[in-house]
PDB file of C-alpha atoms in Angstrom:
ATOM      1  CA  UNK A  24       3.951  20.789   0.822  1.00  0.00           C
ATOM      2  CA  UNK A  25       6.938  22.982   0.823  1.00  0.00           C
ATOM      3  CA  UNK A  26       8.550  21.638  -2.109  1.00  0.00           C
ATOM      4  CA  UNK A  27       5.110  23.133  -4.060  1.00  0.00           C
ATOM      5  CA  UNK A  28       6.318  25.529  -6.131  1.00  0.00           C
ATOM      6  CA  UNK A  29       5.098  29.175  -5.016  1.00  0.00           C
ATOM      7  CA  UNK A  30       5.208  31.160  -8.718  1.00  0.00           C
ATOM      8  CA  UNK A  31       2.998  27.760  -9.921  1.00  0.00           C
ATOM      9  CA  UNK A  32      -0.064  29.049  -7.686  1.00  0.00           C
ATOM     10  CA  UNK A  33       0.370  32.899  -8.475  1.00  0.00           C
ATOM     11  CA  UNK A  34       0.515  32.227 -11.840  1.00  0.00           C
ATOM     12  CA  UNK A  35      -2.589  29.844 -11.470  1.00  0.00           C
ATOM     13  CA  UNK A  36      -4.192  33.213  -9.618  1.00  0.00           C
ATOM     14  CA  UNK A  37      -3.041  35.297 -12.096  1.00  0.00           C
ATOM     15  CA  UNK A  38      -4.717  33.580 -14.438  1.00  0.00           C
ATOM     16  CA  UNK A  39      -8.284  33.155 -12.490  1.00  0.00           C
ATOM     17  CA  UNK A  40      -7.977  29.705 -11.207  1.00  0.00           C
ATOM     18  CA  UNK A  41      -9.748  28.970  -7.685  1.00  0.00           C
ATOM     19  CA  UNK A  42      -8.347  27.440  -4.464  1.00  0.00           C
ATOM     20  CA  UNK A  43      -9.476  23.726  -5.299  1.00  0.00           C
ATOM     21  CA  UNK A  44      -8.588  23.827  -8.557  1.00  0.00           C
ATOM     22  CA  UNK A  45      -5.001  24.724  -7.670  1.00  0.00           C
ATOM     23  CA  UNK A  46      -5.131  21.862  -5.248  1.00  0.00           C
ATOM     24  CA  UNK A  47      -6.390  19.361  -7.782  1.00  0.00           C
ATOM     25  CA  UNK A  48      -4.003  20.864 -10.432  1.00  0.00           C
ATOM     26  CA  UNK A  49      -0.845  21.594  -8.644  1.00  0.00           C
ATOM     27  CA  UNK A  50      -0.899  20.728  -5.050  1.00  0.00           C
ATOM     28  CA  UNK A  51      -1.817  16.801  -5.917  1.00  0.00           C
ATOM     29  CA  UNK A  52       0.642  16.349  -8.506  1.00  0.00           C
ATOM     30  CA  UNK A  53       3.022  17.889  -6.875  1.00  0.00           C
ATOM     31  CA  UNK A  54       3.288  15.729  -4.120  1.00  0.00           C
ATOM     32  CA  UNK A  55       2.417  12.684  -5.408  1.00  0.00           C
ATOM     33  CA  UNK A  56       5.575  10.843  -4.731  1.00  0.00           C
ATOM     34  CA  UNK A  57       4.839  11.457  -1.340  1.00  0.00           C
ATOM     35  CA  UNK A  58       1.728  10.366  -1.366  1.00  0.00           C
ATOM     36  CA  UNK A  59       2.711   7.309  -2.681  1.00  0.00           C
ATOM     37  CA  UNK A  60       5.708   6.522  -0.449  1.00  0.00           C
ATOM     38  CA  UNK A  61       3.455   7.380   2.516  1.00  0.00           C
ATOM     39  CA  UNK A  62       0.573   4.806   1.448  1.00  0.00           C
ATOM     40  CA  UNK A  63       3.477   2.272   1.185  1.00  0.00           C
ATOM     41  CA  UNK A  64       4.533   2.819   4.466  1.00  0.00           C
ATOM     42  CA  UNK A  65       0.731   2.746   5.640  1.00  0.00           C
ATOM     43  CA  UNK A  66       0.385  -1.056   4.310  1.00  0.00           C
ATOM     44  CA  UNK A  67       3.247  -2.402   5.226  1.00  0.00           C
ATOM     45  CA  UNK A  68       2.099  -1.250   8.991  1.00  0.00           C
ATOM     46  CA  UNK A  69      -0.920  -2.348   8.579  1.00  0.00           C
ATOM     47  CA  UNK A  70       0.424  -5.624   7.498  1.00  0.00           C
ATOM     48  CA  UNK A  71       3.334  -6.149  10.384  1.00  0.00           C
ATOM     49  CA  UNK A  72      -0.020  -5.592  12.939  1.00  0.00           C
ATOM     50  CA  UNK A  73       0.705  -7.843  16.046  1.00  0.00           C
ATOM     51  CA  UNK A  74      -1.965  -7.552  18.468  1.00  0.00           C
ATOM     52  CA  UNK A  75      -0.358  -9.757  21.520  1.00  0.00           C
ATOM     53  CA  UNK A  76      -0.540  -7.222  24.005  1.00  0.00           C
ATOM     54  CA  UNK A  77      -4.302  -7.032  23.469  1.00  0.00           C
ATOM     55  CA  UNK A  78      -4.832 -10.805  24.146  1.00  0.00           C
ATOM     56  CA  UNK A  79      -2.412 -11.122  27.318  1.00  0.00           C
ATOM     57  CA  UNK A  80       0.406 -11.998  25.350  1.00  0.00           C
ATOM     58  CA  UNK A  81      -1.231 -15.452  23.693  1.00  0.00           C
ATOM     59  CA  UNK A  82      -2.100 -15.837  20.808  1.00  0.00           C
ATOM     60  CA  UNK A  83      -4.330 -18.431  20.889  1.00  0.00           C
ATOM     61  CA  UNK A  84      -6.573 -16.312  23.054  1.00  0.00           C
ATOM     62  CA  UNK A  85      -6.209 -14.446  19.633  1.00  0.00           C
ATOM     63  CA  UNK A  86      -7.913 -16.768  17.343  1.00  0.00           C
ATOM     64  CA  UNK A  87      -9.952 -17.080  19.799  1.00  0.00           C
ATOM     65  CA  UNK A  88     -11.243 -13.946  19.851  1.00  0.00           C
ATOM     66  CA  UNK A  89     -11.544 -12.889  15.918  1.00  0.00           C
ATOM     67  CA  UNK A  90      -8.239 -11.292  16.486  1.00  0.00           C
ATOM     68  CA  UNK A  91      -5.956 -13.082  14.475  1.00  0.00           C
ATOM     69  CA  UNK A  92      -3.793 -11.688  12.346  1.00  0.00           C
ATOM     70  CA  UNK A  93      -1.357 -13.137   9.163  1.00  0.00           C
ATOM     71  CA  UNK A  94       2.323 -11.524  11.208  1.00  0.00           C
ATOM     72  CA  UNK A  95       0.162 -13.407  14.607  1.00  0.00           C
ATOM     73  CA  UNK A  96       0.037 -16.636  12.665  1.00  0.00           C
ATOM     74  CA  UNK A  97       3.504 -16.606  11.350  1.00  0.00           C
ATOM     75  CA  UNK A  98       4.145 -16.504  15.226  1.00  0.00           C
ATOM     76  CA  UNK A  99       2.131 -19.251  16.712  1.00  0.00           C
ATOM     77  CA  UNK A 100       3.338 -21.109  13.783  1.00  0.00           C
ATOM     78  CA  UNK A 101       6.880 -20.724  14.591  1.00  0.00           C
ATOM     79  CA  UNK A 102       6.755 -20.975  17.800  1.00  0.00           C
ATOM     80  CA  UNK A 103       5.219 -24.395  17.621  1.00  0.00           C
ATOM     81  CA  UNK A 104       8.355 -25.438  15.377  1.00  0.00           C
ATOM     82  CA  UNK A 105       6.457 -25.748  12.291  1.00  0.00           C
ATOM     83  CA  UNK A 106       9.719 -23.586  10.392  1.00  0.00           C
ATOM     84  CA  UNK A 107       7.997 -24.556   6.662  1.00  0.00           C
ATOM     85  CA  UNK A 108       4.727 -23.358   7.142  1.00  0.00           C
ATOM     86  CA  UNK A 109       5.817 -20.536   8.745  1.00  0.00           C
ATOM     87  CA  UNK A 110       7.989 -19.648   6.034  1.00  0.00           C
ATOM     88  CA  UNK A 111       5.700 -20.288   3.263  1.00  0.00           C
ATOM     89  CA  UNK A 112       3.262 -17.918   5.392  1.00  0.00           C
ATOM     90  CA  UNK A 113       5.895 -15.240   5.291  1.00  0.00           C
ATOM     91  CA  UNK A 114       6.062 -14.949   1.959  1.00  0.00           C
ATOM     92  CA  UNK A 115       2.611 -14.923   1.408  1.00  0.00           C
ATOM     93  CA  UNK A 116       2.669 -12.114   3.721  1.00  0.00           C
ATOM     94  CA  UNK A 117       5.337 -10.825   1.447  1.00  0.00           C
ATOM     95  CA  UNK A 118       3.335 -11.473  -2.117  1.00  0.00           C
ATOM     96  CA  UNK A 119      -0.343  -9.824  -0.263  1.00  0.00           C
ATOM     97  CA  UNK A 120       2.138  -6.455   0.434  1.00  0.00           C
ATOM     98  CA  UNK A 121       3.482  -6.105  -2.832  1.00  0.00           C
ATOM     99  CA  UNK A 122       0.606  -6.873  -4.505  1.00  0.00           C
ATOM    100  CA  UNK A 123      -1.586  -4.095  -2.433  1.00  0.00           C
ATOM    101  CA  UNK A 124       1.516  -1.847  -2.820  1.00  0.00           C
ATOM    102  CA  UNK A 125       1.448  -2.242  -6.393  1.00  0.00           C
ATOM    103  CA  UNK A 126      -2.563  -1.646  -7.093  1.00  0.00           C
ATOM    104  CA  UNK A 127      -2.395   1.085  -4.792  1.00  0.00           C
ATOM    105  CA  UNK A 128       0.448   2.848  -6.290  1.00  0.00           C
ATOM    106  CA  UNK A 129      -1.299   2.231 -10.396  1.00  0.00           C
ATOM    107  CA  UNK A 130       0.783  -1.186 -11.447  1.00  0.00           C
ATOM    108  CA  UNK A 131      -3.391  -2.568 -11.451  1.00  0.00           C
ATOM    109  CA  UNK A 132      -3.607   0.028 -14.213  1.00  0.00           C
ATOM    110  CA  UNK A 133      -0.291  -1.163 -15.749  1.00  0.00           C
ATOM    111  CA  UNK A 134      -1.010  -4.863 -15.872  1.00  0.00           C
ATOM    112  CA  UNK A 135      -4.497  -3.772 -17.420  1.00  0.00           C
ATOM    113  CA  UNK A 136      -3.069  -1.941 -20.036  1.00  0.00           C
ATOM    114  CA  UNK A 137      -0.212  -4.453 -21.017  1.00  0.00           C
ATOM    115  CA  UNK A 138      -2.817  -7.485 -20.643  1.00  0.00           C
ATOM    116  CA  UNK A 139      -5.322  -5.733 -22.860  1.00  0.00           C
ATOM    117  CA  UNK A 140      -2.871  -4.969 -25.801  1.00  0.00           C
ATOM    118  CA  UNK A 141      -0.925  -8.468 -25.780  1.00  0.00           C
ATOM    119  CA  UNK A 142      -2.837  -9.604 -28.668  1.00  0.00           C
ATOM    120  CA  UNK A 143      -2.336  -6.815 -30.635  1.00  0.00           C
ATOM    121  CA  UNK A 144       1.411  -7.400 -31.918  1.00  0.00           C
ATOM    122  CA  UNK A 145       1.418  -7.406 -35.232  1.00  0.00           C
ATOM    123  CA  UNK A 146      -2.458  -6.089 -35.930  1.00  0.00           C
ATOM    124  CA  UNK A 147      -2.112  -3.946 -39.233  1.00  0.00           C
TER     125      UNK A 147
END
């Protein structure tokens, strides 16, 4: 918020713009790298969720419970020596983050647009 320009909202003032459309106009696009960087950070947390502690430090209690989560798998996989599955799982892991990090940060919107006008090469 402090690298929002100050002259952009007196201007906007001077002008006769209200307070939410200076937020919608300026603030927002202002600090949309931010944003973005910041919902990044929020799914990759989200994803890297290991609830052990929870479940007494098992994780089958885990499963058990509705608890389970992909990073918990990856685990109990591991741990049971199973190094292939547990690798494949990790980069599944790997493929569901950049995909939601993608649609969240407007690549959906990108693939949309460069899926829709594939056929339309040499269109006179």
């Amino acid at each position: 918020m402090l690298g929002v320009d100050k002259n952009l909202y007196k201007s906007a003032s001077i002008d006769g713009c209200g307070e939410v459309k200076q937020f919608f106009t300026i603030t927002l696009p202002s600090i949309r790298g931010t944003i973005n960087f910041l919902i990044t950070l929020g799914i990759i947390g989200g994803l890297k969720v290991f609830p052990l502690a929870l479940f007494n430090n098992k994780p089958e209690n885990a499963f058990a419970y509705g608890g389970g989560t992909l990073m918990l798998y990856v685990y109990l996989v591991t741990k049971n020596g199973n190094f292939a599955l547990a690798g494949a799982s990790a980069i599944s892991l790997f493929i569901i983050g950049v995909s939601y990090s993608s649609v969240i940060r407007g690549g959906f919107f990108m693939v949309q647009l460069t899926l829709n006008n594939l056929g339309e090469r040499n269109v006179w």
